[in-house]
PDB file of C-alpha atoms in Angstrom:
ATOM      1  CA  MET A  95     124.638 100.867  81.749  1.00 96.00           C
ATOM      2  CA  LEU A  96     121.028  99.725  82.175  1.00 99.00           C
ATOM      3  CA  ARG A  97     118.148 100.889  79.967  1.00 99.00           C
ATOM      4  CA  LEU A  98     114.730 101.393  81.556  1.00 99.00           C
ATOM      5  CA  ASP A  99     111.544 102.791  80.043  1.00 99.00           C
ATOM      6  CA  LEU A 100     110.152 104.783  82.974  1.00 99.00           C
ATOM      7  CA  HIS A 101     106.704 105.579  81.566  1.00 99.00           C
ATOM      8  CA  VAL A 102     104.652 102.584  80.426  1.00 99.00           C
ATOM      9  CA  HIS A 103     100.886 102.095  80.413  1.00 99.00           C
ATOM     10  CA  THR A 104      99.100  98.747  80.448  1.00 99.00           C
ATOM     11  CA  ASN A 105      95.534  97.492  80.290  1.00 98.00           C
ATOM     12  CA  HIS A 106      95.127  98.809  83.822  1.00 99.00           C
ATOM     13  CA  SER A 107      94.829 102.242  82.175  1.00 98.00           C
ATOM     14  CA  TYR A 108      91.495 103.095  80.563  1.00 94.00           C
ATOM     15  CA  ASP A 109      93.133 103.918  77.229  1.00 93.00           C
ATOM     16  CA  CYS A 110      95.523 100.993  76.774  1.00 95.00           C
ATOM     17  CA  ARG A 111      95.029  97.324  75.890  1.00 95.00           C
ATOM     18  CA  CYS A 112      98.601  96.085  76.410  1.00 98.00           C
ATOM     19  CA  SER A 113      98.966  93.611  79.281  1.00 98.00           C
ATOM     20  CA  VAL A 114     101.774  93.916  81.810  1.00 98.00           C
ATOM     21  CA  GLU A 115     103.174  90.593  80.625  1.00 98.00           C
ATOM     22  CA  ARG A 116     103.192  91.702  76.985  1.00 99.00           C
ATOM     23  CA  ALA A 117     104.776  95.073  77.835  1.00 99.00           C
ATOM     24  CA  VAL A 118     107.595  93.224  79.580  1.00 98.00           C
ATOM     25  CA  GLU A 119     108.012  90.866  76.607  1.00 98.00           C
ATOM     26  CA  VAL A 120     108.352  93.789  74.187  1.00 99.00           C
ATOM     27  CA  ALA A 121     110.809  95.580  76.462  1.00 99.00           C
ATOM     28  CA  ARG A 122     112.967  92.477  76.755  1.00 98.00           C
ATOM     29  CA  ALA A 123     112.886  91.928  72.993  1.00 98.00           C
ATOM     30  CA  LYS A 124     114.153  95.491  72.486  1.00 98.00           C
ATOM     31  CA  GLY A 125     117.058  94.932  74.849  1.00 98.00           C
ATOM     32  CA  LEU A 126     115.733  96.906  77.806  1.00 99.00           C
ATOM     33  CA  ASN A 127     116.627  95.976  81.365  1.00 99.00           C
ATOM     34  CA  GLY A 128     113.404  97.178  82.930  1.00 99.00           C
ATOM     35  CA  ILE A 129     110.269  99.295  82.827  1.00 99.00           C
ATOM     36  CA  ALA A 130     108.119 101.330  85.193  1.00 99.00           C
ATOM     37  CA  ILE A 131     104.415 100.472  85.244  1.00 99.00           C
ATOM     38  CA  THR A 132     102.733 103.905  85.342  1.00 99.00           C
ATOM     39  CA  ASP A 133      99.031 103.509  84.708  1.00 99.00           C
ATOM     40  CA  HIS A 134      96.599 106.395  84.972  1.00 98.00           C
ATOM     41  CA  ASP A 135      95.630 106.868  88.637  1.00 99.00           C
ATOM     42  CA  SER A 136      95.851 103.125  89.280  1.00 98.00           C
ATOM     43  CA  ILE A 137      98.317 100.726  90.880  1.00 99.00           C
ATOM     44  CA  SER A 138      96.303  97.593  90.090  1.00 98.00           C
ATOM     45  CA  GLY A 139      98.878  96.571  87.480  1.00 98.00           C
ATOM     46  CA  HIS A 140     101.427  96.053  90.252  1.00 98.00           C
ATOM     47  CA  GLN A 141      99.790  92.723  91.118  1.00 96.00           C
ATOM     48  CA  ASP A 142     100.300  91.458  87.568  1.00 97.00           C
ATOM     49  CA  ALA A 143     103.904  92.631  87.696  1.00 97.00           C
ATOM     50  CA  LYS A 144     104.563  90.645  90.879  1.00 95.00           C
ATOM     51  CA  LYS A 145     103.691  87.446  89.009  1.00 95.00           C
ATOM     52  CA  ILE A 146     106.597  87.972  86.607  1.00 94.00           C
ATOM     53  CA  ARG A 147     109.688  86.274  87.997  1.00 84.00           C
ATOM     54  CA  ASP A 148     112.907  87.487  86.437  1.00 88.00           C
ATOM     55  CA  ASP A 149     115.852  88.552  88.570  1.00 88.00           C
ATOM     56  CA  GLU A 150     117.493  90.164  85.549  1.00 91.00           C
ATOM     57  CA  PHE A 151     114.561  92.421  84.603  1.00 98.00           C
ATOM     58  CA  ILE A 152     113.519  95.367  86.770  1.00 98.00           C
ATOM     59  CA  ILE A 153     109.866  96.337  87.137  1.00 98.00           C
ATOM     60  CA  ILE A 154     109.392  99.604  89.003  1.00 99.00           C
ATOM     61  CA  PRO A 155     105.955  99.974  90.620  1.00 99.00           C
ATOM     62  CA  GLY A 156     104.622 103.383  89.703  1.00 99.00           C
ATOM     63  CA  VAL A 157     101.621 105.450  88.692  1.00 99.00           C
ATOM     64  CA  GLU A 158     100.753 108.481  86.563  1.00 99.00           C
ATOM     65  CA  ILE A 159      98.703 110.733  88.796  1.00 98.00           C
ATOM     66  CA  SER A 160      96.282 113.300  87.391  1.00 97.00           C
ATOM     67  CA  SER A 161      96.981 116.172  89.778  1.00 96.00           C
ATOM     68  CA  ALA A 162      95.093 119.452  89.703  1.00 95.00           C
ATOM     69  CA  HIS A 163      98.041 120.999  87.857  1.00 94.00           C
ATOM     70  CA  GLY A 164      99.003 118.197  85.470  1.00 94.00           C
ATOM     71  CA  HIS A 165     100.355 114.655  85.279  1.00 97.00           C
ATOM     72  CA  ILE A 166     102.928 113.466  87.798  1.00 98.00           C
ATOM     73  CA  LEU A 167     104.788 110.152  87.759  1.00 99.00           C
ATOM     74  CA  GLY A 168     105.240 108.471  91.114  1.00 99.00           C
ATOM     75  CA  LEU A 169     108.023 105.876  90.909  1.00 99.00           C
ATOM     76  CA  GLY A 170     108.634 103.283  93.617  1.00 99.00           C
ATOM     77  CA  ILE A 171     105.275 103.564  95.354  1.00 98.00           C
ATOM     78  CA  SER A 172     102.933 100.863  96.630  1.00 97.00           C
ATOM     79  CA  GLU A 173      99.822 102.716  97.806  1.00 98.00           C
ATOM     80  CA  PRO A 174      97.278 104.633  95.692  1.00 98.00           C
ATOM     81  CA  ILE A 175      97.373 108.427  95.623  1.00 98.00           C
ATOM     82  CA  PRO A 176      94.174 110.426  95.045  1.00 98.00           C
ATOM     83  CA  ARG A 177      93.809 112.328  91.804  1.00 98.00           C
ATOM     84  CA  ALA A 178      92.958 116.036  91.447  1.00 97.00           C
ATOM     85  CA  LEU A 179      95.040 117.175  94.419  1.00 98.00           C
ATOM     86  CA  PRO A 180      97.380 120.169  94.058  1.00 96.00           C
ATOM     87  CA  ALA A 181     100.741 119.225  92.570  1.00 96.00           C
ATOM     88  CA  ALA A 182     102.668 120.068  95.742  1.00 97.00           C
ATOM     89  CA  GLU A 183     100.431 117.839  97.857  1.00 98.00           C
ATOM     90  CA  THR A 184     100.713 115.033  95.310  1.00 98.00           C
ATOM     91  CA  VAL A 185     104.505 115.264  95.414  1.00 98.00           C
ATOM     92  CA  ASP A 186     104.451 115.137  99.223  1.00 98.00           C
ATOM     93  CA  LEU A 187     102.310 111.986  99.160  1.00 99.00           C
ATOM     94  CA  ILE A 188     104.689 110.311  96.706  1.00 99.00           C
ATOM     95  CA  ARG A 189     107.666 111.123  98.911  1.00 99.00           C
ATOM     96  CA  SER A 190     105.850 109.927 102.030  1.00 99.00           C
ATOM     97  CA  GLN A 191     106.031 106.445 100.481  1.00 98.00           C
ATOM     98  CA  GLY A 192     109.719 106.838  99.695  1.00 98.00           C
ATOM     99  CA  GLY A 193     108.865 107.376  96.039  1.00 99.00           C
ATOM    100  CA  ILE A 194     110.243 109.652  93.335  1.00 99.00           C
ATOM    101  CA  ALA A 195     108.108 112.502  91.959  1.00 99.00           C
ATOM    102  CA  VAL A 196     108.585 113.238  88.259  1.00 99.00           C
ATOM    103  CA  ALA A 197     106.926 116.006  86.235  1.00 98.00           C
ATOM    104  CA  ALA A 198     105.509 114.101  83.254  1.00 98.00           C
ATOM    105  CA  HIS A 199     105.627 115.706  79.771  1.00 96.00           C
ATOM    106  CA  PRO A 200     105.398 119.150  81.427  1.00 96.00           C
ATOM    107  CA  PHE A 201     105.466 121.189  78.207  1.00 94.00           C
ATOM    108  CA  ALA A 202     103.409 118.931  75.924  1.00 87.00           C
ATOM    109  CA  PRO A 203     100.726 120.679  73.804  1.00 78.00           C
ATOM    110  CA  GLY A 204      97.358 120.767  75.502  1.00 70.00           C
ATOM    111  CA  ARG A 205      98.855 120.192  78.951  1.00 65.00           C
ATOM    112  CA  ARG A 206      98.985 122.588  81.865  1.00 67.00           C
ATOM    113  CA  VAL A 207     102.474 123.930  81.270  1.00 68.00           C
ATOM    114  CA  GLY A 208     102.589 125.559  84.698  1.00 81.00           C
ATOM    115  CA  LEU A 209     102.993 122.147  86.381  1.00 88.00           C
ATOM    116  CA  VAL A 210     106.731 122.489  86.901  1.00 92.00           C
ATOM    117  CA  TYR A 211     106.230 125.746  88.792  1.00 91.00           C
ATOM    118  CA  GLN A 212     103.687 124.294  91.235  1.00 93.00           C
ATOM    119  CA  ALA A 213     105.921 121.881  93.146  1.00 95.00           C
ATOM    120  CA  SER A 214     109.523 120.901  93.818  1.00 96.00           C
ATOM    121  CA  PHE A 215     110.056 117.757  91.740  1.00 98.00           C
ATOM    122  CA  ASP A 216     112.731 115.100  92.083  1.00 98.00           C
ATOM    123  CA  ALA A 217     113.126 114.817  88.306  1.00 98.00           C
ATOM    124  CA  ILE A 218     111.741 116.041  84.991  1.00 98.00           C
ATOM    125  CA  GLU A 219     110.639 113.819  82.122  1.00 98.00           C
ATOM    126  CA  GLY A 220     113.026 115.236  79.546  1.00 99.00           C
ATOM    127  CA  LEU A 221     112.102 112.822  76.771  1.00 99.00           C
ATOM    128  CA  ASN A 222     108.595 111.479  76.231  1.00 98.00           C
ATOM    129  CA  SER A 223     107.933 109.662  72.961  1.00 97.00           C
ATOM    130  CA  ARG A 224     104.419 111.107  72.700  1.00 93.00           C
ATOM    131  CA  ALA A 225     105.486 114.705  73.387  1.00 93.00           C
ATOM    132  CA  ILE A 226     105.906 116.435  70.036  1.00 87.00           C
ATOM    133  CA  LEU A 227     107.347 119.657  68.612  1.00 86.00           C
ATOM    134  CA  LEU A 228     109.201 121.712  71.251  1.00 93.00           C
ATOM    135  CA  SER A 229     107.830 119.787  74.232  1.00 94.00           C
ATOM    136  CA  ASN A 230     110.933 117.760  75.011  1.00 97.00           C
ATOM    137  CA  PRO A 231     113.505 120.515  74.309  1.00 97.00           C
ATOM    138  CA  LEU A 232     111.606 122.835  76.652  1.00 96.00           C
ATOM    139  CA  ALA A 233     111.495 120.172  79.369  1.00 97.00           C
ATOM    140  CA  GLN A 234     115.224 119.514  78.977  1.00 98.00           C
ATOM    141  CA  ARG A 235     115.985 123.213  79.113  1.00 98.00           C
ATOM    142  CA  PHE A 236     113.959 123.610  82.307  1.00 97.00           C
ATOM    143  CA  ALA A 237     115.679 120.629  83.937  1.00 98.00           C
ATOM    144  CA  LYS A 238     119.165 121.894  83.092  1.00 98.00           C
ATOM    145  CA  LYS A 239     118.380 125.438  84.206  1.00 97.00           C
ATOM    146  CA  ASN A 240     117.081 124.208  87.554  1.00 97.00           C
ATOM    147  CA  GLY A 241     119.637 121.461  88.128  1.00 97.00           C
ATOM    148  CA  LEU A 242     117.095 118.645  88.061  1.00 98.00           C
ATOM    149  CA  PRO A 243     117.718 115.075  86.880  1.00 98.00           C
ATOM    150  CA  MET A 244     116.033 113.979  83.663  1.00 99.00           C
ATOM    151  CA  VAL A 245     114.326 110.695  82.902  1.00 99.00           C
ATOM    152  CA  ALA A 246     112.837 109.336  79.687  1.00 99.00           C
ATOM    153  CA  GLY A 247     109.946 107.074  78.847  1.00 99.00           C
ATOM    154  CA  SER A 248     107.853 106.006  75.908  1.00 99.00           C
ATOM    155  CA  ASP A 249     104.506 106.868  77.524  1.00 98.00           C
ATOM    156  CA  ALA A 250     103.470 103.738  75.623  1.00 97.00           C
ATOM    157  CA  HIS A 251      99.752 103.155  75.195  1.00 95.00           C
ATOM    158  CA  ARG A 252     100.406 100.424  72.630  1.00 94.00           C
ATOM    159  CA  CYS A 253     102.607  97.384  73.117  1.00 98.00           C
ATOM    160  CA  GLU A 254     104.803  98.161  70.137  1.00 96.00           C
ATOM    161  CA  ASP A 255     105.745 101.585  71.543  1.00 97.00           C
ATOM    162  CA  VAL A 256     107.350 100.237  74.718  1.00 99.00           C
ATOM    163  CA  GLY A 257     111.041 101.144  74.745  1.00 99.00           C
ATOM    164  CA  MET A 258     110.788 103.955  72.214  1.00 98.00           C
ATOM    165  CA  ALA A 259     112.422 106.208  74.818  1.00 99.00           C
ATOM    166  CA  TYR A 260     114.338 105.091  77.881  1.00 99.00           C
ATOM    167  CA  THR A 261     116.503 106.195  80.777  1.00 99.00           C
ATOM    168  CA  LEU A 262     120.130 105.106  81.103  1.00 99.00           C
ATOM    169  CA  LEU A 263     121.194 104.148  84.630  1.00 99.00           C
ATOM    170  CA  ASP A 264     124.645 103.182  85.851  1.00 96.00           C
ATOM    171  CA  CYS A 265     123.455 100.867  88.602  1.00 97.00           C
ATOM    172  CA  GLU A 266     123.108  97.291  89.776  1.00 97.00           C
ATOM    173  CA  PRO A 267     120.363  95.258  88.057  1.00 96.00           C
ATOM    174  CA  ASN A 268     117.831  95.461  90.873  1.00 97.00           C
ATOM    175  CA  LEU A 269     114.932  97.684  91.917  1.00 97.00           C
ATOM    176  CA  ASP A 270     116.576  99.249  94.965  1.00 98.00           C
ATOM    177  CA  SER A 271     119.715 100.260  93.074  1.00 98.00           C
ATOM    178  CA  ALA A 272     117.683 101.669  90.172  1.00 98.00           C
ATOM    179  CA  LEU A 273     115.547 103.844  92.451  1.00 99.00           C
ATOM    180  CA  LYS A 274     118.562 105.100  94.405  1.00 98.00           C
ATOM    181  CA  THR A 275     120.327 106.009  91.165  1.00 99.00           C
ATOM    182  CA  ILE A 276     117.311 107.956  89.880  1.00 98.00           C
ATOM    183  CA  LYS A 277     117.013 109.776  93.219  1.00 97.00           C
ATOM    184  CA  ARG A 278     120.629 110.914  93.163  1.00 97.00           C
ATOM    185  CA  GLY A 279     120.363 112.015  89.536  1.00 97.00           C
ATOM    186  CA  GLY A 280     122.569 109.358  87.981  1.00 98.00           C
ATOM    187  CA  THR A 281     120.534 109.341  84.787  1.00 99.00           C
ATOM    188  CA  SER A 282     120.765 110.176  81.115  1.00 99.00           C
ATOM    189  CA  ILE A 283     118.099 109.962  78.434  1.00 99.00           C
ATOM    190  CA  ALA A 284     117.863 108.329  75.022  1.00 99.00           C
ATOM    191  CA  GLY A 285     115.339 107.345  72.378  1.00 99.00           C
ATOM    192  CA  ARG A 286     113.004 109.039  69.954  1.00 97.00           C
ATOM    193  CA  THR A 287     109.516 110.454  69.563  1.00 96.00           C
ATOM    194  CA  LEU A 288     106.621 109.299  67.443  1.00 91.00           C
ATOM    195  CA  PRO A 289     106.611 110.787  63.930  1.00 86.00           C
ATOM    196  CA  LEU A 290     104.242 113.757  63.820  1.00 75.00           C
ATOM    197  CA  LEU A 291     101.819 112.116  61.370  1.00 69.00           C
ATOM    198  CA  SER A 292     101.649 108.961  63.496  1.00 72.00           C
ATOM    199  CA  PHE A 293     100.963 111.064  66.567  1.00 69.00           C
ATOM    200  CA  LEU A 294      98.168 113.002  64.853  1.00 71.00           C
ATOM    201  CA  TRP A 295      96.620 109.800  63.486  1.00 65.00           C
ATOM    202  CA  ARG A 296      96.497 108.322  66.989  1.00 69.00           C
ATOM    203  CA  VAL A 297      94.944 111.480  68.393  1.00 65.00           C
ATOM    204  CA  LEU A 298      92.233 111.199  65.732  1.00 68.00           C
ATOM    205  CA  GLN A 299      91.650 107.515  66.490  1.00 66.00           C
ATOM    206  CA  LYS A 300      91.345 108.251  70.191  1.00 66.00           C
ATOM    207  CA  ALA A 301      88.836 111.023  69.511  1.00 67.00           C
ATOM    208  CA  LEU A 302      86.756 108.711  67.328  1.00 69.00           C
ATOM    209  CA  HIS A 303      87.002 105.476  69.287  1.00 60.00           C
ATOM    210  CA  GLY A 304      88.077 106.465  72.770  1.00 57.00           C
ATOM    211  CA  ARG A 305      91.358 104.507  72.587  1.00 55.00           C
TER     212      ARG A 305
END
């Protein structure tokens, strides 16, 4: 069973300083078998990922798209997708590249909780380490009720948070097998969330310093 963190930010996001190389190092040290690079509205980190040669570690090229209805993860894509489009159109563009469309932290406080009703997603992010209170239970309940696969990710914006939550995949240790397994719903989720006080402290720091 492979463990992949399917929601990782790097210094190709405006609010993260962690390099792709360092994110991979942390993931390896924590025993993960792979990560998805999902920077905010940017695929520029994919070039850094291509420089990392390791046949035993999977790096999924992805992006976190700011749609008009909320954040959507596109996994297994190679071309940029415009932000601020309706969720349904964003999902169509992800699929046109053969990618997987995931509703990211759909019930997190302060988010547009109607995201999951605006498009037909391939999967729901059932565990996000930065989604607090009832956010994850509500996402899991929605996924189960609608028969949708669940994935998990740390949503790491700091190196040390990589691997805090991860998706379990029963697949071969390569990119193609991982993506096919996610598409067919062969996933389970594991990990934990940030403690509430840590989360609130980071929100305050971001408000004060922008990161």
